[in-house]
Amino acid sequence: MTAAAGYAAEMQRIDDDIAKTDGGLYSAPTDPERITRHVYRLYQKASISGDLAGLTAVEHAIDDAIPLLSNPADLYLLKAHSAFKLHKLADVHTALLAVPSVYDSNEGRLIRSDLDFQHGRYQAAESGYVAVLGHERSWGALARLAHLRGKMGDATRADLLYEEAEDQLTAKEMRAYAWLEVQRGLLDFARGRHEEALLHYQRADAAYPGYWLVNEHIAEVLGAEGRYDEAVAIYQRIVSSAHRPDLEQAIGELCELAGWSGPAAYWKERALIAYLQSARRDEVHYYHHLVDYYSDVAEDGGEAVKWAYRDLQLRENFATQAALAWSLYRARKFSDSVCWIDRALASGVVDALLDFRAGEIYAAAGNAIEGRNLRERALNRNPAVAGFHVHH
């Protein structure tokens, strides 16, 4: 792969195209191609920049555009993607069902398999990905299967699938290449292999410079290595141009680790205010961040449990089960906590943090031997499991 102009140049091209197609929704006579292109570019801008408020606005634009088109299949597919990013999983399924050709398309089948994964139906998700790959070995399908295999503990096979996905890309698809390198880095980071993770992130940055997603993961490694000044500086650059309360929380946690109590309190409060404001707007995409915040930053078990149940009602999978278990642990409801952590462990997911927290829960519930065994297993999988990490 050769280096491309990068994130800023792509965003400028998207902005230029949005300006050219602006008014597509109101043109007379209606221009279906212009409408679809305009809405797609709006979606691209919000999606690539990680702008969740922008994605909400895109949903409204899609709803306005659909009645104007005789064949709105592409817009329903876009609606499904947008709803998925906002964790509105019921809306994803509704959008797919609206047009049978979308529901049965390869892309539709992949999204349905993503929904299976989110709802804890891991075998169904894998079967769906494999079935699509039997028709077309697209990089997107390969990456999804890689993610699932990685979660199930086969990091070697997952990395090979990510590598195959990279081979499917053209020289112009540098953002996709960077994203895949980030996923390969995350496989290493989850095993405590920080240098290897950083190499993947640096490769991503060289191919597609200036991408906030790459920079945020570089900062995470630096934070885990105790290089707090450097990590905070990177995160602050990202949040200066995009409102990211999850990264504001990360800044607060790093400041606390560094002993900077004033800045730590400031950044943590900013994050919490943004999470709660989002929830008051009936948005659901920060529920899991609220669980994480109240569990590990505020250590308020009661509030953590409240948000964990809300998140679990949206999707029950190993992550939401483990988050509820950890919340109950913080609330000192240890027997309930054991029940939920057992459900997460029974998923078959291999995750060092899951094992580590399970060890803490078992020890607190009075089973010291199993608690020690689980903590040892966690440390074997990732010696840095107890260190800094971001709740992605």
mmCIF file of C-alpha atoms in Angstrom:
data_model
loop_
_atom_site.group_PDB
_atom_site.id
_atom_site.type_symbol
_atom_site.label_atom_id
_atom_site.label_comp_id
_atom_site.label_asym_id
_atom_site.label_seq_id
_atom_site.Cartn_x
_atom_site.Cartn_y
_atom_site.Cartn_z
ATOM 1 C CA MET A 1 0.000 0.000 0.000
ATOM 2 C CA THR A 2 1.212 3.490 -0.780
ATOM 3 C CA ALA A 3 0.446 6.531 1.358
ATOM 4 C CA ALA A 4 -2.506 8.710 0.364
ATOM 5 C CA ALA A 5 -3.435 12.295 1.138
ATOM 6 C CA GLY A 6 -5.279 11.179 4.247
ATOM 7 C CA TYR A 7 -8.210 12.113 6.419
ATOM 8 C CA ALA A 8 -8.331 15.893 5.926
ATOM 9 C CA ALA A 9 -8.212 15.585 2.137
ATOM 10 C CA GLU A 10 -11.002 13.006 2.078
ATOM 11 C CA MET A 11 -13.201 15.085 4.373
ATOM 12 C CA GLN A 12 -12.673 18.086 2.099
ATOM 13 C CA ARG A 13 -13.732 16.048 -0.938
ATOM 14 C CA ILE A 14 -16.864 14.929 0.910
ATOM 15 C CA ASP A 15 -17.682 18.524 1.929
ATOM 16 C CA ASP A 16 -17.238 19.652 -1.692
ATOM 17 C CA ASP A 17 -19.591 16.932 -2.896
ATOM 18 C CA ILE A 18 -22.171 17.806 -0.234
ATOM 19 C CA ALA A 19 -22.076 21.414 -1.456
ATOM 20 C CA LYS A 20 -22.517 20.312 -5.090
ATOM 21 C CA THR A 21 -25.494 18.080 -4.321
ATOM 22 C CA ASP A 22 -27.072 20.391 -1.742
ATOM 23 C CA GLY A 23 -30.682 21.089 -2.554
ATOM 24 C CA GLY A 24 -31.129 17.601 -3.970
ATOM 25 C CA LEU A 25 -34.029 16.984 -1.620
ATOM 26 C CA TYR A 26 -35.827 20.051 -2.938
ATOM 27 C CA SER A 27 -34.959 19.909 -6.639
ATOM 28 C CA ALA A 28 -37.785 19.884 -9.158
ATOM 29 C CA PRO A 29 -38.130 17.635 -10.961
ATOM 30 C CA THR A 30 -36.811 15.254 -8.317
ATOM 31 C CA ASP A 31 -33.347 13.902 -9.119
ATOM 32 C CA PRO A 32 -33.062 10.463 -7.441
ATOM 33 C CA GLU A 33 -29.334 10.100 -8.090
ATOM 34 C CA ARG A 34 -28.583 13.537 -6.664
ATOM 35 C CA ILE A 35 -30.753 12.926 -3.590
ATOM 36 C CA THR A 36 -29.139 9.554 -2.882
ATOM 37 C CA ARG A 37 -25.634 10.918 -3.376
ATOM 38 C CA HIS A 38 -26.289 13.902 -1.111
ATOM 39 C CA VAL A 39 -27.664 11.784 1.738
ATOM 40 C CA TYR A 40 -24.873 9.216 1.319
ATOM 41 C CA ARG A 41 -22.242 11.950 1.569
ATOM 42 C CA LEU A 42 -23.901 13.316 4.714
ATOM 43 C CA TYR A 43 -23.770 9.807 6.166
ATOM 44 C CA GLN A 44 -20.131 9.398 5.122
ATOM 45 C CA LYS A 45 -19.129 12.659 6.756
ATOM 46 C CA ALA A 46 -20.814 11.817 10.058
ATOM 47 C CA SER A 47 -19.646 8.204 10.047
ATOM 48 C CA ILE A 48 -15.999 8.814 9.172
ATOM 49 C CA SER A 49 -15.681 11.706 11.633
ATOM 50 C CA GLY A 50 -17.395 9.765 14.433
ATOM 51 C CA ASP A 51 -20.061 12.485 14.743
ATOM 52 C CA LEU A 52 -22.991 10.801 16.489
ATOM 53 C CA ALA A 53 -25.087 13.972 16.470
ATOM 54 C CA GLY A 54 -24.435 14.169 12.739
ATOM 55 C CA LEU A 55 -25.652 10.587 12.313
ATOM 56 C CA THR A 56 -28.904 11.508 14.072
ATOM 57 C CA ALA A 57 -29.330 14.379 11.593
ATOM 58 C CA VAL A 58 -28.616 11.962 8.739
ATOM 59 C CA GLU A 59 -31.471 9.746 9.935
ATOM 60 C CA HIS A 60 -33.850 12.695 9.558
ATOM 61 C CA ALA A 61 -32.456 13.423 6.069
ATOM 62 C CA ILE A 62 -33.016 9.789 5.065
ATOM 63 C CA ASP A 63 -36.597 9.902 6.336
ATOM 64 C CA ASP A 64 -37.192 13.079 4.290
ATOM 65 C CA ALA A 65 -35.655 11.554 1.162
ATOM 66 C CA ILE A 66 -37.294 8.100 1.130
ATOM 67 C CA PRO A 67 -40.789 9.320 0.047
ATOM 68 C CA LEU A 68 -39.218 11.184 -2.885
ATOM 69 C CA LEU A 69 -37.778 8.052 -4.503
ATOM 70 C CA SER A 70 -39.625 5.310 -6.370
ATOM 71 C CA ASN A 71 -36.844 2.846 -5.416
ATOM 72 C CA PRO A 72 -35.391 3.846 -2.022
ATOM 73 C CA ALA A 73 -33.568 0.533 -1.402
ATOM 74 C CA ASP A 74 -30.133 2.191 -1.054
ATOM 75 C CA LEU A 75 -31.513 4.665 1.467
ATOM 76 C CA TYR A 76 -33.043 1.900 3.583
ATOM 77 C CA LEU A 77 -29.646 0.185 3.626
ATOM 78 C CA LEU A 78 -28.080 3.480 4.695
ATOM 79 C CA LYS A 79 -30.761 3.847 7.364
ATOM 80 C CA ALA A 80 -29.845 0.403 8.716
ATOM 81 C CA HIS A 81 -26.146 1.296 8.866
ATOM 82 C CA SER A 82 -26.870 4.610 10.575
ATOM 83 C CA ALA A 83 -29.189 3.064 13.161
ATOM 84 C CA PHE A 84 -26.586 0.386 13.891
ATOM 85 C CA LYS A 85 -23.921 2.977 14.660
ATOM 86 C CA LEU A 86 -26.384 4.661 17.043
ATOM 87 C CA HIS A 87 -27.132 1.284 18.725
ATOM 88 C CA LYS A 88 -30.795 1.516 17.684
ATOM 89 C CA LEU A 89 -30.905 -2.162 16.866
ATOM 90 C CA ALA A 90 -34.680 -2.522 16.509
ATOM 91 C CA ASP A 91 -34.589 0.259 13.894
ATOM 92 C CA VAL A 92 -31.861 -1.627 12.022
ATOM 93 C CA HIS A 93 -34.090 -4.666 11.611
ATOM 94 C CA THR A 94 -37.077 -2.534 10.591
ATOM 95 C CA ALA A 95 -35.036 -0.766 7.896
ATOM 96 C CA LEU A 96 -33.810 -4.085 6.474
ATOM 97 C CA LEU A 97 -37.334 -5.497 6.360
ATOM 98 C CA ALA A 98 -38.666 -2.479 4.439
ATOM 99 C CA VAL A 99 -37.246 -3.711 1.122
ATOM 100 C CA PRO A 100 -36.956 -7.492 0.513
ATOM 101 C CA SER A 101 -34.066 -7.021 -1.925
ATOM 102 C CA VAL A 102 -32.109 -5.203 0.806
ATOM 103 C CA TYR A 103 -32.936 -7.833 3.435
ATOM 104 C CA ASP A 104 -31.700 -10.660 1.185
ATOM 105 C CA SER A 105 -28.665 -8.867 -0.276
ATOM 106 C CA ASN A 106 -25.157 -9.768 0.855
ATOM 107 C CA GLU A 107 -24.903 -6.458 2.705
ATOM 108 C CA GLY A 108 -28.282 -7.054 4.327
ATOM 109 C CA ARG A 109 -27.224 -10.533 5.413
ATOM 110 C CA LEU A 110 -24.014 -9.150 6.920
ATOM 111 C CA ILE A 111 -25.940 -6.566 8.940
ATOM 112 C CA ARG A 112 -28.371 -9.261 10.100
ATOM 113 C CA SER A 113 -25.374 -11.294 11.243
ATOM 114 C CA ASP A 114 -24.021 -8.211 13.044
ATOM 115 C CA LEU A 115 -27.373 -8.049 14.849
ATOM 116 C CA ASP A 116 -26.982 -11.726 15.783
ATOM 117 C CA PHE A 117 -23.590 -10.946 17.301
ATOM 118 C CA GLN A 118 -24.964 -7.966 19.230
ATOM 119 C CA HIS A 119 -27.760 -10.123 20.629
ATOM 120 C CA GLY A 120 -25.363 -12.863 21.722
ATOM 121 C CA ARG A 121 -26.223 -15.305 18.921
ATOM 122 C CA TYR A 122 -22.593 -15.993 18.054
ATOM 123 C CA GLN A 123 -23.022 -19.203 16.056
ATOM 124 C CA ALA A 124 -25.740 -17.615 13.926
ATOM 125 C CA ALA A 125 -23.493 -14.607 13.328
ATOM 126 C CA GLU A 126 -20.595 -16.822 12.242
ATOM 127 C CA SER A 127 -22.851 -18.867 9.943
ATOM 128 C CA GLY A 128 -24.097 -15.663 8.336
ATOM 129 C CA TYR A 129 -20.617 -14.307 7.709
ATOM 130 C CA VAL A 130 -19.393 -17.616 6.293
ATOM 131 C CA ALA A 131 -22.439 -17.884 4.012
ATOM 132 C CA VAL A 132 -21.825 -14.425 2.535
ATOM 133 C CA LEU A 133 -18.130 -15.222 2.074
ATOM 134 C CA GLY A 134 -19.220 -18.245 0.056
ATOM 135 C CA HIS A 135 -20.740 -15.783 -2.442
ATOM 136 C CA GLU A 136 -18.190 -12.974 -2.240
ATOM 137 C CA ARG A 137 -14.928 -12.672 -0.312
ATOM 138 C CA SER A 138 -15.363 -8.970 0.371
ATOM 139 C CA TRP A 139 -13.097 -7.193 2.814
ATOM 140 C CA GLY A 140 -16.085 -6.216 4.962
ATOM 141 C CA ALA A 141 -17.251 -9.804 5.398
ATOM 142 C CA LEU A 142 -13.701 -11.002 6.102
ATOM 143 C CA ALA A 143 -13.257 -8.291 8.736
ATOM 144 C CA ARG A 144 -16.503 -9.232 10.476
ATOM 145 C CA LEU A 145 -15.517 -12.885 10.641
ATOM 146 C CA ALA A 146 -12.072 -11.863 11.865
ATOM 147 C CA HIS A 147 -13.602 -9.814 14.682
ATOM 148 C CA LEU A 148 -15.760 -12.749 15.775
ATOM 149 C CA ARG A 149 -12.861 -15.217 15.644
ATOM 150 C CA GLY A 150 -10.727 -12.800 17.634
ATOM 151 C CA LYS A 151 -13.399 -12.528 20.329
ATOM 152 C CA MET A 152 -13.581 -16.322 20.485
ATOM 153 C CA GLY A 153 -9.870 -16.533 21.199
ATOM 154 C CA ASP A 154 -8.370 -17.376 17.805
ATOM 155 C CA ALA A 155 -6.224 -14.266 17.414
ATOM 156 C CA THR A 156 -3.925 -15.934 14.873
ATOM 157 C CA ARG A 157 -6.780 -16.857 12.540
ATOM 158 C CA ALA A 158 -8.368 -13.444 13.086
ATOM 159 C CA ASP A 159 -5.181 -11.671 12.051
ATOM 160 C CA LEU A 160 -4.900 -13.806 8.911
ATOM 161 C CA LEU A 161 -8.463 -12.895 7.984
ATOM 162 C CA TYR A 162 -7.729 -9.190 8.500
ATOM 163 C CA GLU A 163 -4.641 -9.601 6.316
ATOM 164 C CA GLU A 164 -6.733 -11.257 3.601
ATOM 165 C CA ALA A 165 -9.220 -8.387 3.898
ATOM 166 C CA GLU A 166 -6.384 -5.931 3.277
ATOM 167 C CA ASP A 167 -5.442 -7.867 0.144
ATOM 168 C CA GLN A 168 -8.961 -7.276 -1.236
ATOM 169 C CA LEU A 169 -8.530 -3.490 -1.149
ATOM 170 C CA THR A 170 -7.546 -1.260 -4.032
ATOM 171 C CA ALA A 171 -4.771 1.303 -3.724
ATOM 172 C CA LYS A 172 -7.415 4.023 -3.276
ATOM 173 C CA GLU A 173 -9.030 2.448 -0.206
ATOM 174 C CA MET A 174 -6.513 3.758 2.292
ATOM 175 C CA ARG A 175 -9.028 4.563 5.016
ATOM 176 C CA ALA A 176 -10.270 0.962 4.936
ATOM 177 C CA TYR A 177 -6.659 -0.241 5.101
ATOM 178 C CA ALA A 178 -6.006 2.007 8.116
ATOM 179 C CA TRP A 179 -9.156 0.725 9.827
ATOM 180 C CA LEU A 180 -8.071 -2.889 9.289
ATOM 181 C CA GLU A 181 -4.614 -2.139 10.679
ATOM 182 C CA VAL A 182 -6.285 -0.669 13.771
ATOM 183 C CA GLN A 183 -8.250 -3.915 14.224
ATOM 184 C CA ARG A 184 -5.030 -5.920 13.959
ATOM 185 C CA GLY A 185 -3.487 -3.602 16.523
ATOM 186 C CA LEU A 186 -6.412 -4.163 18.865
ATOM 187 C CA LEU A 187 -5.793 -7.926 18.706
ATOM 188 C CA ASP A 188 -2.265 -7.284 19.960
ATOM 189 C CA PHE A 189 -3.332 -4.708 22.549
ATOM 190 C CA ALA A 190 -5.840 -7.166 24.031
ATOM 191 C CA ARG A 191 -2.929 -9.545 24.664
ATOM 192 C CA GLY A 192 -0.688 -6.896 26.205
ATOM 193 C CA ARG A 193 1.556 -6.712 23.127
ATOM 194 C CA HIS A 194 1.835 -2.943 23.092
ATOM 195 C CA GLU A 195 4.823 -2.605 20.754
ATOM 196 C CA GLU A 196 3.180 -4.797 18.130
ATOM 197 C CA ALA A 197 -0.092 -2.863 18.462
ATOM 198 C CA LEU A 198 1.758 0.427 18.014
ATOM 199 C CA LEU A 199 3.425 -0.870 14.836
ATOM 200 C CA HIS A 200 0.001 -1.575 13.316
ATOM 201 C CA TYR A 201 -1.254 1.871 14.331
ATOM 202 C CA GLN A 202 1.835 3.545 12.878
ATOM 203 C CA ARG A 203 1.345 1.631 9.634
ATOM 204 C CA ALA A 204 -2.249 2.859 9.553
ATOM 205 C CA ASP A 205 -1.140 6.431 10.154
ATOM 206 C CA ALA A 206 1.432 6.266 7.365
ATOM 207 C CA ALA A 207 -1.192 5.007 4.893
ATOM 208 C CA TYR A 208 -3.954 7.419 5.893
ATOM 209 C CA PRO A 209 -2.523 10.332 7.912
ATOM 210 C CA GLY A 210 -4.531 12.404 10.350
ATOM 211 C CA TYR A 211 -7.277 9.870 11.077
ATOM 212 C CA TRP A 212 -8.607 10.446 14.607
ATOM 213 C CA LEU A 213 -9.417 6.726 14.987
ATOM 214 C CA VAL A 214 -5.765 5.808 14.543
ATOM 215 C CA ASN A 215 -4.606 8.600 16.839
ATOM 216 C CA GLU A 216 -6.995 7.622 19.615
ATOM 217 C CA HIS A 217 -5.617 4.083 19.625
ATOM 218 C CA ILE A 218 -2.036 5.330 19.618
ATOM 219 C CA ALA A 219 -2.970 7.411 22.670
ATOM 220 C CA GLU A 220 -4.448 4.352 24.363
ATOM 221 C CA VAL A 221 -1.168 2.450 24.007
ATOM 222 C CA LEU A 222 0.803 5.441 25.289
ATOM 223 C CA GLY A 223 -1.544 5.720 28.267
ATOM 224 C CA ALA A 224 -1.163 2.008 29.016
ATOM 225 C CA GLU A 225 2.620 2.487 28.894
ATOM 226 C CA GLY A 226 2.441 5.307 31.466
ATOM 227 C CA ARG A 227 3.279 8.030 28.931
ATOM 228 C CA TYR A 228 0.454 10.188 30.238
ATOM 229 C CA ASP A 229 1.561 13.575 28.871
ATOM 230 C CA GLU A 230 1.768 12.257 25.313
ATOM 231 C CA ALA A 231 -1.518 10.366 25.533
ATOM 232 C CA VAL A 232 -3.420 13.329 26.982
ATOM 233 C CA ALA A 233 -2.015 15.659 24.315
ATOM 234 C CA ILE A 234 -3.278 13.376 21.522
ATOM 235 C CA TYR A 235 -6.723 12.969 23.073
ATOM 236 C CA GLN A 236 -7.011 16.728 23.599
ATOM 237 C CA ARG A 237 -6.217 17.344 19.918
ATOM 238 C CA ILE A 238 -9.024 14.979 18.944
ATOM 239 C CA VAL A 239 -11.648 16.472 21.288
ATOM 240 C CA SER A 240 -10.702 20.024 20.244
ATOM 241 C CA SER A 241 -12.244 19.344 16.829
ATOM 242 C CA ALA A 242 -14.925 16.768 17.725
ATOM 243 C CA HIS A 243 -17.076 16.399 20.832
ATOM 244 C CA ARG A 244 -16.132 12.978 22.175
ATOM 245 C CA PRO A 245 -17.187 12.464 25.809
ATOM 246 C CA ASP A 246 -15.685 8.957 25.842
ATOM 247 C CA LEU A 247 -12.288 10.488 25.109
ATOM 248 C CA GLU A 248 -12.900 13.264 27.644
ATOM 249 C CA GLN A 249 -13.413 10.488 30.194
ATOM 250 C CA ALA A 250 -10.137 8.902 29.026
ATOM 251 C CA ILE A 251 -8.351 12.235 29.541
ATOM 252 C CA GLY A 252 -9.815 12.461 33.050
ATOM 253 C CA GLU A 253 -8.685 8.950 33.916
ATOM 254 C CA LEU A 254 -5.172 9.580 32.582
ATOM 255 C CA CYS A 255 -4.945 12.863 34.514
ATOM 256 C CA GLU A 256 -5.921 10.999 37.675
ATOM 257 C CA LEU A 257 -3.271 8.339 37.038
ATOM 258 C CA ALA A 258 -0.733 11.122 36.553
ATOM 259 C CA GLY A 259 -1.776 12.782 39.823
ATOM 260 C CA TRP A 260 -3.341 15.866 38.234
ATOM 261 C CA SER A 261 -6.483 16.022 40.361
ATOM 262 C CA GLY A 262 -7.878 19.348 39.083
ATOM 263 C CA PRO A 263 -7.811 18.497 35.356
ATOM 264 C CA ALA A 264 -8.988 14.953 36.172
ATOM 265 C CA ALA A 265 -12.160 16.235 37.847
ATOM 266 C CA TYR A 266 -12.792 18.743 35.038
ATOM 267 C CA TRP A 267 -12.582 16.206 32.218
ATOM 268 C CA LYS A 268 -14.558 13.522 34.016
ATOM 269 C CA GLU A 269 -17.365 15.967 34.781
ATOM 270 C CA ARG A 270 -17.461 17.089 31.145
ATOM 271 C CA ALA A 271 -17.829 13.482 30.022
ATOM 272 C CA LEU A 272 -20.588 12.690 32.509
ATOM 273 C CA ILE A 273 -22.600 15.798 31.602
ATOM 274 C CA ALA A 274 -22.456 14.870 27.905
ATOM 275 C CA TYR A 275 -23.465 11.244 28.564
ATOM 276 C CA LEU A 276 -26.459 12.295 30.652
ATOM 277 C CA GLN A 277 -27.549 14.986 28.190
ATOM 278 C CA SER A 278 -27.519 12.370 25.430
ATOM 279 C CA ALA A 279 -29.596 9.963 27.512
ATOM 280 C CA ARG A 280 -32.132 12.734 28.268
ATOM 281 C CA ARG A 281 -32.569 13.126 24.501
ATOM 282 C CA ASP A 282 -33.601 9.437 24.470
ATOM 283 C CA GLU A 283 -30.360 8.488 22.706
ATOM 284 C CA VAL A 284 -28.982 5.102 23.703
ATOM 285 C CA HIS A 285 -25.453 5.062 22.304
ATOM 286 C CA TYR A 286 -23.789 6.212 25.554
ATOM 287 C CA TYR A 287 -25.538 3.752 27.867
ATOM 288 C CA HIS A 288 -22.509 1.459 28.011
ATOM 289 C CA HIS A 289 -20.261 4.447 28.687
ATOM 290 C CA LEU A 290 -22.502 5.443 31.607
ATOM 291 C CA VAL A 291 -22.170 1.896 32.971
ATOM 292 C CA ASP A 292 -18.400 2.133 32.663
ATOM 293 C CA TYR A 293 -18.327 5.620 34.214
ATOM 294 C CA TYR A 294 -20.418 4.780 37.250
ATOM 295 C CA SER A 295 -18.649 1.436 37.746
ATOM 296 C CA ASP A 296 -15.040 2.521 37.477
ATOM 297 C CA VAL A 297 -14.845 6.319 37.696
ATOM 298 C CA ALA A 298 -17.552 7.231 40.222
ATOM 299 C CA GLU A 299 -17.738 3.710 41.712
ATOM 300 C CA ASP A 300 -21.465 4.245 42.235
ATOM 301 C CA GLY A 301 -22.875 0.740 42.048
ATOM 302 C CA GLY A 302 -26.526 1.751 42.184
ATOM 303 C CA GLU A 303 -26.275 4.086 39.188
ATOM 304 C CA ALA A 304 -24.091 1.611 37.311
ATOM 305 C CA VAL A 305 -26.679 -1.151 37.744
ATOM 306 C CA LYS A 306 -29.471 1.149 36.524
ATOM 307 C CA TRP A 307 -27.689 1.936 33.248
ATOM 308 C CA ALA A 308 -26.428 -1.631 32.840
ATOM 309 C CA TYR A 309 -29.993 -2.960 32.870
ATOM 310 C CA ARG A 310 -31.004 -0.369 30.281
ATOM 311 C CA ASP A 311 -28.124 -1.364 28.023
ATOM 312 C CA LEU A 312 -28.895 -5.057 28.508
ATOM 313 C CA GLN A 313 -32.488 -4.472 27.356
ATOM 314 C CA LEU A 314 -31.117 -3.193 24.029
ATOM 315 C CA ARG A 315 -28.825 -6.173 23.438
ATOM 316 C CA GLU A 316 -27.798 -9.050 25.628
ATOM 317 C CA ASN A 317 -24.326 -10.307 24.841
ATOM 318 C CA PHE A 318 -21.145 -11.146 26.723
ATOM 319 C CA ALA A 319 -20.211 -7.461 27.043
ATOM 320 C CA THR A 320 -23.533 -6.276 28.474
ATOM 321 C CA GLN A 321 -23.743 -9.351 30.733
ATOM 322 C CA ALA A 322 -20.221 -8.672 32.048
ATOM 323 C CA ALA A 323 -20.979 -4.970 32.483
ATOM 324 C CA LEU A 324 -24.068 -5.775 34.554
ATOM 325 C CA ALA A 325 -22.050 -8.267 36.598
ATOM 326 C CA TRP A 326 -19.388 -5.644 37.300
ATOM 327 C CA SER A 327 -22.042 -3.078 38.213
ATOM 328 C CA LEU A 328 -23.609 -5.521 40.674
ATOM 329 C CA TYR A 329 -20.140 -6.140 42.107
ATOM 330 C CA ARG A 330 -19.772 -2.398 42.669
ATOM 331 C CA ALA A 331 -23.198 -2.441 44.329
ATOM 332 C CA ARG A 332 -21.938 -5.284 46.564
ATOM 333 C CA LYS A 333 -24.590 -7.683 45.267
ATOM 334 C CA PHE A 334 -22.072 -10.470 44.865
ATOM 335 C CA SER A 335 -24.331 -13.499 44.342
ATOM 336 C CA ASP A 336 -26.253 -11.710 41.561
ATOM 337 C CA SER A 337 -22.924 -10.593 40.133
ATOM 338 C CA VAL A 338 -21.679 -14.190 39.955
ATOM 339 C CA CYS A 339 -24.830 -15.268 38.071
ATOM 340 C CA TRP A 340 -24.293 -12.626 35.383
ATOM 341 C CA ILE A 341 -20.536 -13.097 35.047
ATOM 342 C CA ASP A 342 -21.143 -16.836 34.615
ATOM 343 C CA ARG A 343 -23.432 -16.046 31.681
ATOM 344 C CA ALA A 344 -20.720 -13.899 30.108
ATOM 345 C CA LEU A 345 -18.077 -16.590 30.631
ATOM 346 C CA ALA A 346 -20.402 -19.224 29.135
ATOM 347 C CA SER A 347 -20.501 -17.260 25.864
ATOM 348 C CA GLY A 348 -17.182 -18.772 24.844
ATOM 349 C CA VAL A 349 -15.602 -15.344 24.428
ATOM 350 C CA VAL A 350 -11.918 -15.237 25.344
ATOM 351 C CA ASP A 351 -11.149 -11.890 26.954
ATOM 352 C CA ALA A 352 -8.547 -11.084 29.583
ATOM 353 C CA LEU A 353 -10.523 -8.251 31.156
ATOM 354 C CA LEU A 354 -13.602 -10.479 31.390
ATOM 355 C CA ASP A 355 -11.540 -13.123 33.210
ATOM 356 C CA PHE A 356 -9.902 -10.550 35.482
ATOM 357 C CA ARG A 357 -13.204 -9.050 36.578
ATOM 358 C CA ALA A 358 -14.693 -12.519 36.980
ATOM 359 C CA GLY A 359 -11.805 -13.281 39.330
ATOM 360 C CA GLU A 360 -12.562 -10.176 41.400
ATOM 361 C CA ILE A 361 -16.253 -11.070 41.532
ATOM 362 C CA TYR A 362 -15.647 -14.672 42.569
ATOM 363 C CA ALA A 363 -13.204 -13.609 45.273
ATOM 364 C CA ALA A 364 -15.685 -11.075 46.643
ATOM 365 C CA ALA A 365 -18.408 -13.738 46.667
ATOM 366 C CA GLY A 366 -16.211 -15.949 48.857
ATOM 367 C CA ASN A 367 -14.734 -18.320 46.261
ATOM 368 C CA ALA A 368 -11.076 -17.388 46.657
ATOM 369 C CA ILE A 369 -9.668 -20.349 44.708
ATOM 370 C CA GLU A 370 -11.764 -19.777 41.575
ATOM 371 C CA GLY A 371 -11.121 -16.058 41.892
ATOM 372 C CA ARG A 372 -7.360 -16.628 41.909
ATOM 373 C CA ASN A 373 -7.572 -19.063 38.976
ATOM 374 C CA LEU A 374 -9.512 -16.578 36.867
ATOM 375 C CA ARG A 375 -7.119 -13.706 37.671
ATOM 376 C CA GLU A 376 -4.137 -15.903 36.772
ATOM 377 C CA ARG A 377 -5.795 -16.859 33.484
ATOM 378 C CA ALA A 378 -6.403 -13.183 32.751
ATOM 379 C CA LEU A 379 -2.779 -12.257 33.426
ATOM 380 C CA ASN A 380 -1.561 -15.114 31.226
ATOM 381 C CA ARG A 381 -3.699 -13.763 28.391
ATOM 382 C CA ASN A 382 -2.708 -10.138 28.975
ATOM 383 C CA PRO A 383 -0.076 -9.226 31.599
ATOM 384 C CA ALA A 384 -1.245 -5.586 31.347
ATOM 385 C CA VAL A 385 -4.935 -6.380 31.846
ATOM 386 C CA ALA A 386 -5.265 -4.208 34.954
ATOM 387 C CA GLY A 387 -3.722 -1.168 33.243
ATOM 388 C CA PHE A 388 -5.261 1.783 31.396
ATOM 389 C CA HIS A 389 -7.654 1.024 28.571
ATOM 390 C CA VAL A 390 -10.507 2.849 26.872
ATOM 391 C CA HIS A 391 -14.050 1.483 26.800
ATOM 392 C CA HIS A 392 -14.569 1.403 23.029
#
